[in-house]
XYZ file of C-alpha atoms in Angstrom:
34
model
C -12.572 15.277 6.564
C -10.019 18.343 7.365
C -11.469 20.994 4.943
C -7.762 21.642 3.757
C -5.333 19.568 1.583
C -3.288 17.081 3.343
C 0.612 16.951 3.066
C 1.435 13.664 0.933
C -2.423 12.428 0.606
C -1.740 12.587 -3.528
C 1.754 10.548 -3.162
C 1.500 7.289 -4.593
C 3.240 5.408 -1.879
C 2.413 2.964 1.061
C 4.000 2.980 4.444
C 4.341 -0.414 6.008
C 6.495 -3.214 7.755
C 8.671 -5.464 5.672
C 6.491 -8.217 7.084
C 3.304 -6.397 5.301
C 5.461 -6.004 2.283
C 6.005 -9.640 1.918
C 2.656 -10.576 2.660
C 1.525 -8.330 -0.095
C 4.139 -9.657 -2.284
C 2.873 -13.437 -1.899
C -0.804 -12.285 -2.352
C 0.038 -10.879 -5.667
C 1.779 -13.830 -6.548
C -1.082 -16.188 -5.680
C -3.544 -14.124 -7.360
C -1.451 -13.752 -10.847
C -1.494 -17.604 -10.498
C -5.063 -17.746 -10.607
């Protein structure tokens, strides 16, 4: 807790590596198939 707003906190985005993005996409596809 910082006691004040944090820049970018409310932004709807995730920062990650390309490998992480590929893994998340594979997980999404697998979950969709269930």
